[in-house]
PDB file of C-alpha atoms in Angstrom:
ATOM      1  CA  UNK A   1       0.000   0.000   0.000  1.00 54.00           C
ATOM      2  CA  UNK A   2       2.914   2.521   0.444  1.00 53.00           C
ATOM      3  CA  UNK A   3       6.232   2.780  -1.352  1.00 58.00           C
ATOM      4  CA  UNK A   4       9.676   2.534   1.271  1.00 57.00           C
ATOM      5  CA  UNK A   5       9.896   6.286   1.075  1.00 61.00           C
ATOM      6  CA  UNK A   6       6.212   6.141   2.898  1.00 62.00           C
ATOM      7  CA  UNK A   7       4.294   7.372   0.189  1.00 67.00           C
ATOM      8  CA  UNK A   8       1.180   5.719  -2.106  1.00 71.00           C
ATOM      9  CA  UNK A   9       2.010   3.300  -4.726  1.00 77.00           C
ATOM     10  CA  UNK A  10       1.691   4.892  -8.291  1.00 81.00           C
ATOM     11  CA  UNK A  11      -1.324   2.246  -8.791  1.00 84.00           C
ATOM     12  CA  UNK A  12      -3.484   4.182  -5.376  1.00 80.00           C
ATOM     13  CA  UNK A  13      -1.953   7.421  -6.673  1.00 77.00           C
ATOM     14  CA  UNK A  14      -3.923   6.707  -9.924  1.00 82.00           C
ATOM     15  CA  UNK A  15      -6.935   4.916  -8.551  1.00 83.00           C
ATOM     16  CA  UNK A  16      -7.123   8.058  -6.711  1.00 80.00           C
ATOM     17  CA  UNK A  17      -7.032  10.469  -9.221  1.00 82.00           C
ATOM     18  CA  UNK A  18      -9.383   8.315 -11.292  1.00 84.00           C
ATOM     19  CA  UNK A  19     -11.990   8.509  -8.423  1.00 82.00           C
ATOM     20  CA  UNK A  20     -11.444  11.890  -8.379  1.00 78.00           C
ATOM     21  CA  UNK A  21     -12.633  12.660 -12.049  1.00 83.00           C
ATOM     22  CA  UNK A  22     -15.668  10.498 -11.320  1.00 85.00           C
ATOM     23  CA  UNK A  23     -16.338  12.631  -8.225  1.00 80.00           C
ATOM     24  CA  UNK A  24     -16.383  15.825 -10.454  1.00 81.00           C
ATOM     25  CA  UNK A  25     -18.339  14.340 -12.918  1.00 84.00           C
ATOM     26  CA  UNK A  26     -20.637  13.517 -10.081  1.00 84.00           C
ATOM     27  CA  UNK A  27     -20.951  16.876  -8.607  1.00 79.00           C
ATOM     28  CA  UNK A  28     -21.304  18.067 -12.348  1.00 83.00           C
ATOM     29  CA  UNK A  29     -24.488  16.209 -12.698  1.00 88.00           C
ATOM     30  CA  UNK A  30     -25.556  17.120  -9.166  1.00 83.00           C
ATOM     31  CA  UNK A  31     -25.396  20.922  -9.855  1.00 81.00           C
ATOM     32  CA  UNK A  32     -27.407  20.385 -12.935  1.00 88.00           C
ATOM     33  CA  UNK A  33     -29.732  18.337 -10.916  1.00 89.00           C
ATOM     34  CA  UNK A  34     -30.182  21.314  -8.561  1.00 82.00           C
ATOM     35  CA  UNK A  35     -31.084  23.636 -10.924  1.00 84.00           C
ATOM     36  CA  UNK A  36     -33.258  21.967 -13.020  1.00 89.00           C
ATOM     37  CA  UNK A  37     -35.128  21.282  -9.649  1.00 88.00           C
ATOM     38  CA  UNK A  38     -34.457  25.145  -8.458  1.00 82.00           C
ATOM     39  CA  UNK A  39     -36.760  26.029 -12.068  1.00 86.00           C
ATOM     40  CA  UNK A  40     -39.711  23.932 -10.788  1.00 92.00           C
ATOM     41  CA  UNK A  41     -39.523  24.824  -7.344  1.00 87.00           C
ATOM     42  CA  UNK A  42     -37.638  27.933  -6.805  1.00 84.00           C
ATOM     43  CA  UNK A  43     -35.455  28.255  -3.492  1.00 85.00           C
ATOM     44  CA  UNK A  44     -36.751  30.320  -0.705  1.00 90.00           C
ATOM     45  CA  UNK A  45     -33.853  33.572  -0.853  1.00 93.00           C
ATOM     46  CA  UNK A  46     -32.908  35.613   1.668  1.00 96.00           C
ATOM     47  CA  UNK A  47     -34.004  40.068   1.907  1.00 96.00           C
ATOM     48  CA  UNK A  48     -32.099  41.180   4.194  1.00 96.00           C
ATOM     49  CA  UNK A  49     -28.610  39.258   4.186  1.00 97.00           C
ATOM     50  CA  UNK A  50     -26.196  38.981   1.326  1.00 97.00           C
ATOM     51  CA  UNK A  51     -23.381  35.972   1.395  1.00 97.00           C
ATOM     52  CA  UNK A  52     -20.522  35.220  -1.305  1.00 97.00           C
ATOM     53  CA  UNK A  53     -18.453  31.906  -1.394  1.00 96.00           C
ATOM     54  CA  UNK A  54     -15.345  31.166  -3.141  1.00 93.00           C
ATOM     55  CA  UNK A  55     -14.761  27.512  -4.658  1.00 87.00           C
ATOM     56  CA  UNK A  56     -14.096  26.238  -1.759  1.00 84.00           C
ATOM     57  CA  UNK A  57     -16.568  26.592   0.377  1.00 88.00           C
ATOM     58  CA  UNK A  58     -15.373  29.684   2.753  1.00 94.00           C
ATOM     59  CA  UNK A  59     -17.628  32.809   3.104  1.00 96.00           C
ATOM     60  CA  UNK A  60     -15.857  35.849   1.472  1.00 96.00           C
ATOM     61  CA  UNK A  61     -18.642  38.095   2.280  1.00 97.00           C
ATOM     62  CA  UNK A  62     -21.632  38.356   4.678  1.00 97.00           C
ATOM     63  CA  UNK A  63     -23.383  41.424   4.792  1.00 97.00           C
ATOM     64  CA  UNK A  64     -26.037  42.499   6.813  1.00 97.00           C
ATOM     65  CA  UNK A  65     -28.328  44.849   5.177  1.00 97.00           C
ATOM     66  CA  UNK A  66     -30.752  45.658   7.585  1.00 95.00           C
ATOM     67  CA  UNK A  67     -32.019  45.386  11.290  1.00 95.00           C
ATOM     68  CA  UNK A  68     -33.789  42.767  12.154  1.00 96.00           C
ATOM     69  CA  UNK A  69     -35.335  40.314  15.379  1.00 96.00           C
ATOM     70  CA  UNK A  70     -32.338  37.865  15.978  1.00 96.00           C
ATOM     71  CA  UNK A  71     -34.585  35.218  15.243  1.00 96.00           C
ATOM     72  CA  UNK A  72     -35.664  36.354  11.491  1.00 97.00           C
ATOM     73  CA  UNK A  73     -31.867  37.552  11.292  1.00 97.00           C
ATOM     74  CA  UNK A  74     -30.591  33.667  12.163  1.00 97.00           C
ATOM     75  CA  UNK A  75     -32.923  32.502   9.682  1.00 97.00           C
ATOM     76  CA  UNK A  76     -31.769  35.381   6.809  1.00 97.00           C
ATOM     77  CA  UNK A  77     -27.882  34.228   7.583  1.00 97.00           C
ATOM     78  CA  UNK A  78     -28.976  30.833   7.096  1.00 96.00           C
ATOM     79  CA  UNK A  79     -30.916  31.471   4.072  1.00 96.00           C
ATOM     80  CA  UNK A  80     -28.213  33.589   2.700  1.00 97.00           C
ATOM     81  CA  UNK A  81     -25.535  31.060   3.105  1.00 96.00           C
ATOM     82  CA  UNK A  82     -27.259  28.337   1.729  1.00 93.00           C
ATOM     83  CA  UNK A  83     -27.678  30.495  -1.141  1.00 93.00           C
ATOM     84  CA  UNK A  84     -24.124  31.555  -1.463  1.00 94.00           C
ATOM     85  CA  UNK A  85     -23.467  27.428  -1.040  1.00 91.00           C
ATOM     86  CA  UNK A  86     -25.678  26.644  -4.203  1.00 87.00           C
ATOM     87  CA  UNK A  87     -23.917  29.449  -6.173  1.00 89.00           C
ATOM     88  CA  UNK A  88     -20.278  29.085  -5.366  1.00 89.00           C
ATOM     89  CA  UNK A  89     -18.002  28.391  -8.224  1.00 86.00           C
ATOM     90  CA  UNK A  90     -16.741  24.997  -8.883  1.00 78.00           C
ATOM     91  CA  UNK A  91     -14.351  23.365  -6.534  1.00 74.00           C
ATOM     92  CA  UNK A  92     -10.610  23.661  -8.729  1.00 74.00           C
ATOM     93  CA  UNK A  93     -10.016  20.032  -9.078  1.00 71.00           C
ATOM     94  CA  UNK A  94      -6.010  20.433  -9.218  1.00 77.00           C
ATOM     95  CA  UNK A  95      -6.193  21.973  -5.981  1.00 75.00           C
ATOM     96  CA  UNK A  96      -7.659  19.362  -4.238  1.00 70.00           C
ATOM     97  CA  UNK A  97      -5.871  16.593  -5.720  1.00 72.00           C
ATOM     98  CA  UNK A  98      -2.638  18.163  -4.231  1.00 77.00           C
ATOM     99  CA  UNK A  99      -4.302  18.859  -0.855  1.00 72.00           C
ATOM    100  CA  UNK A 100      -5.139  15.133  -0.772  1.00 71.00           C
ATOM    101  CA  UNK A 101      -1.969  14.032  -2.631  1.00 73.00           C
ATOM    102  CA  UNK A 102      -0.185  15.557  -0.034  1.00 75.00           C
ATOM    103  CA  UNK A 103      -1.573  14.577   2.706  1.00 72.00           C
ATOM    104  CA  UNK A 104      -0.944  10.431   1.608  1.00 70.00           C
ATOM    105  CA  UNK A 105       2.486  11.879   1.356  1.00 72.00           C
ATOM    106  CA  UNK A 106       2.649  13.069   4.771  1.00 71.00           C
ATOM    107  CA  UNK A 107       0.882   9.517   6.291  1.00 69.00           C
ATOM    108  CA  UNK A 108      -2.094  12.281   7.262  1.00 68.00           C
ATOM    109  CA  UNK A 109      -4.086  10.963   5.008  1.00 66.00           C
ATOM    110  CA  UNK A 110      -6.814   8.057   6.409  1.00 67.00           C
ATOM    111  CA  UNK A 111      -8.155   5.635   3.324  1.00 67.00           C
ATOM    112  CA  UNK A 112     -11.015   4.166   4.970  1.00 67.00           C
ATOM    113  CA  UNK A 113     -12.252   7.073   6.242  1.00 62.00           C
ATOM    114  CA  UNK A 114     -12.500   8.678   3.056  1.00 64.00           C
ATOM    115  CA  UNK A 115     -14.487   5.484   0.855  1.00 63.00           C
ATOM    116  CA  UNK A 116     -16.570   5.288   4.349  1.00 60.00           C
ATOM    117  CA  UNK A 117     -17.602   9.301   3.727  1.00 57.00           C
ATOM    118  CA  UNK A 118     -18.073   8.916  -0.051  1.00 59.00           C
ATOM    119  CA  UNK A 119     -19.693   5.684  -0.152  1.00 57.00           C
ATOM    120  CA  UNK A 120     -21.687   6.460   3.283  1.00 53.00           C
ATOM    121  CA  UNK A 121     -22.695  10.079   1.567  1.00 54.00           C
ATOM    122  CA  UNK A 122     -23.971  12.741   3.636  1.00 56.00           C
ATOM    123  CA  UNK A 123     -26.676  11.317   6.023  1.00 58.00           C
ATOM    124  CA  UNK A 124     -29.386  14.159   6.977  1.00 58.00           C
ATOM    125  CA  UNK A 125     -30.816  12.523   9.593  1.00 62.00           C
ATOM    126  CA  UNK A 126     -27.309  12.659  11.603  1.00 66.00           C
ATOM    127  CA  UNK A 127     -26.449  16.318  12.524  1.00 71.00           C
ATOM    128  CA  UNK A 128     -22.482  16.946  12.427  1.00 77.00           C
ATOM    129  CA  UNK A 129     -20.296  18.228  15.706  1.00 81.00           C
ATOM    130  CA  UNK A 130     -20.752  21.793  16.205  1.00 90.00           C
ATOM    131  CA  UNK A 131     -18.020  24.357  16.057  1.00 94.00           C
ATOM    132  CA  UNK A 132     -18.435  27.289  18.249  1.00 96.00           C
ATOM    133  CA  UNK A 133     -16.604  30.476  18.571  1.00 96.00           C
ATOM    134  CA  UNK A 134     -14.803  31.706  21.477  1.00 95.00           C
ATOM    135  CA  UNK A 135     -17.705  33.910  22.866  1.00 94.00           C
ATOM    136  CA  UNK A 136     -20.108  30.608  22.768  1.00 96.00           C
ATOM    137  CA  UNK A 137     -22.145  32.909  20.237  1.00 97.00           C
ATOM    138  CA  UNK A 138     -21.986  31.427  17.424  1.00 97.00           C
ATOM    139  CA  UNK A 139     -22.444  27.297  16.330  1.00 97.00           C
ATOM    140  CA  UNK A 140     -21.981  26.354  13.010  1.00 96.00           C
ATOM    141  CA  UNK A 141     -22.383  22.620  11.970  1.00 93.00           C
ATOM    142  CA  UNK A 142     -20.612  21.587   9.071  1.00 90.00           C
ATOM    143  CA  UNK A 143     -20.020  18.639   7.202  1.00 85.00           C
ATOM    144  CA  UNK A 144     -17.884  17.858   4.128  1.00 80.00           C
ATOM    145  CA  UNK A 145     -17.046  21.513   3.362  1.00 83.00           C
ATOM    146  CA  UNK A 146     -20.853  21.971   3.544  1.00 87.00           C
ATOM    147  CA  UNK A 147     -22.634  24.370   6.103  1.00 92.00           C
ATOM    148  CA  UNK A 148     -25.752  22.401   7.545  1.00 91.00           C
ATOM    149  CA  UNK A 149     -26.733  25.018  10.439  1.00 93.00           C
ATOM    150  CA  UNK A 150     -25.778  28.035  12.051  1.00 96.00           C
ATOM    151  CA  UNK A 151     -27.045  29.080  15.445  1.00 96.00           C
ATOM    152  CA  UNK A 152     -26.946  32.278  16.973  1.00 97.00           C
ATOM    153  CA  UNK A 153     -27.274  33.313  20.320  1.00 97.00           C
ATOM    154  CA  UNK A 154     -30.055  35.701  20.096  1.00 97.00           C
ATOM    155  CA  UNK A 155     -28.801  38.018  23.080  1.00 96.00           C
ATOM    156  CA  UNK A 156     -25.959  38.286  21.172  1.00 97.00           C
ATOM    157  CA  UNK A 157     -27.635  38.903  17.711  1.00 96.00           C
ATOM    158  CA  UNK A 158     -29.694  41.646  19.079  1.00 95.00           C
ATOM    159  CA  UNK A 159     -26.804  43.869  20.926  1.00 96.00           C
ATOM    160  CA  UNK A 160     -24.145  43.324  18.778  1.00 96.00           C
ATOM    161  CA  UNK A 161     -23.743  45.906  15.573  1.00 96.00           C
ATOM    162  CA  UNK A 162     -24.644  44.359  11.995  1.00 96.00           C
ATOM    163  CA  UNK A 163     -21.103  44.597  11.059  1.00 97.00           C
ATOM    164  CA  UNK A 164     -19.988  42.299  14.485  1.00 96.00           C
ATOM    165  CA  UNK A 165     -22.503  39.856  13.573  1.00 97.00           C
ATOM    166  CA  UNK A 166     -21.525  39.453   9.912  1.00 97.00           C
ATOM    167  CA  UNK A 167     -17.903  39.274  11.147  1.00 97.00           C
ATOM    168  CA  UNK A 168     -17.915  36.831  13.976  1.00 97.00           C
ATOM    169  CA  UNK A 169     -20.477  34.612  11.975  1.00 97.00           C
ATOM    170  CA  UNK A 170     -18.154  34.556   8.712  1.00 97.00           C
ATOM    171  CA  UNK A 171     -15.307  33.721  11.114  1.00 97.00           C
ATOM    172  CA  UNK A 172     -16.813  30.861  12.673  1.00 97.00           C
ATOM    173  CA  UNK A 173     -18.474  29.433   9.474  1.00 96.00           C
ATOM    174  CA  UNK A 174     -14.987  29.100   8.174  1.00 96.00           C
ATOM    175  CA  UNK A 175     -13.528  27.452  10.817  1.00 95.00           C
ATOM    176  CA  UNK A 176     -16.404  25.163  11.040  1.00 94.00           C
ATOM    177  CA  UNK A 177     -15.999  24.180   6.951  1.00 92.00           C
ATOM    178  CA  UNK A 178     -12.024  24.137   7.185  1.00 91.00           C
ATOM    179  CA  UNK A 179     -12.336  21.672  10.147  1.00 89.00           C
ATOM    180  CA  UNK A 180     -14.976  19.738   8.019  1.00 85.00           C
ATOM    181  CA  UNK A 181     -12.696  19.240   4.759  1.00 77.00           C
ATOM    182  CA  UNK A 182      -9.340  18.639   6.438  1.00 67.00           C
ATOM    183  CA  UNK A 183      -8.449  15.261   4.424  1.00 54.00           C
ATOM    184  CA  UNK A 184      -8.670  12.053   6.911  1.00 48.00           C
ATOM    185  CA  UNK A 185      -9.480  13.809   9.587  1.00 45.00           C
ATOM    186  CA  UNK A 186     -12.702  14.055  11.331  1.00 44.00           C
TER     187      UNK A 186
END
């Protein structure tokens, strides 16, 4: 399974790399999926929160654009994420074949884990550790570089500026997807 230097043999190397072309030709198909089910049934978007993503998956903007109750302005960051997560650009495939590549390199990189996540898929009805920020304000729950919930403490929410919020609550949603796509890890 590993060469003496420690390292993948060529033939996982390229069973790797040939899952991983399957995998974006999956994810192709799944993002057509999506929106030919977003034209039938159009997503509910958010009014009052705006939310950007790069390709992968980490909030480059959440903005706040009005006041709100904290609990219709959890709901609006949750809408507008999930938004931002069905229109982020497409993961760069080199990238992450060199994230994971190098992590088998390092012996970080756990096999089994990784068929039982992609074979296993993402199961709704189990909800993923939360990741909190240091205030205990914030909970995100993330799984697979996906955001599943964010929870806000509504004290918080309603005392803290617009700006704060959208800060702390990009912050943490980060952490929370960069802890969720670390290769063989949990």
């Amino acid at each position: 399974m590993s060469t003496p230097a420690g390292g993948p043999t060529p033939d996982i190397v390229a069973g790797l790399e040939a899952f991983s072309r399957r995998a974006e030709a999956s994810l192709a198909r799944l993002r057509d999926l999506q929106s030919q089910i977003d034209a039938i049934v159009p997503p509910q978007l958010p009014h009052a929160v705006h939310a950007e993503m790069d390709a992968d998956g980490l909030l480059v903007e959440l903005t706040i654009q009005q006041d709100l109750p904290a609990d219709e302005l959890e709901h609006e960051i949750g809408l507008a994420i999930t938004d931002a997560t069905r229109r982020r650009p497409a993961p760069d495939v080199a990238k992450t074949q060199a994230t994971f590549r190098a992590a088998a390199r390092g012996g970080d990189l756990d096999l089994g884990r990784i068929l039982d996540q992609v074979l296993g898929g993402l199961d709704p009805s189990t909800e993923p550790a939360a990741h909190r920020n240091a205030r205990n304000t914030v909970e995100v729950s993330a799984q697979a570089g996906v955001v599943r919930r964010v929870r806000c403490d509504h004290t918080w929410l309603a005392s803290t500026s617009r700006a704060g919020v959208a800060a702390e609550v990009l912050a943490t949603v980060n952490e929370a997807v960069t802890a969720s796509t670390t290769p063989g890890r949990a």
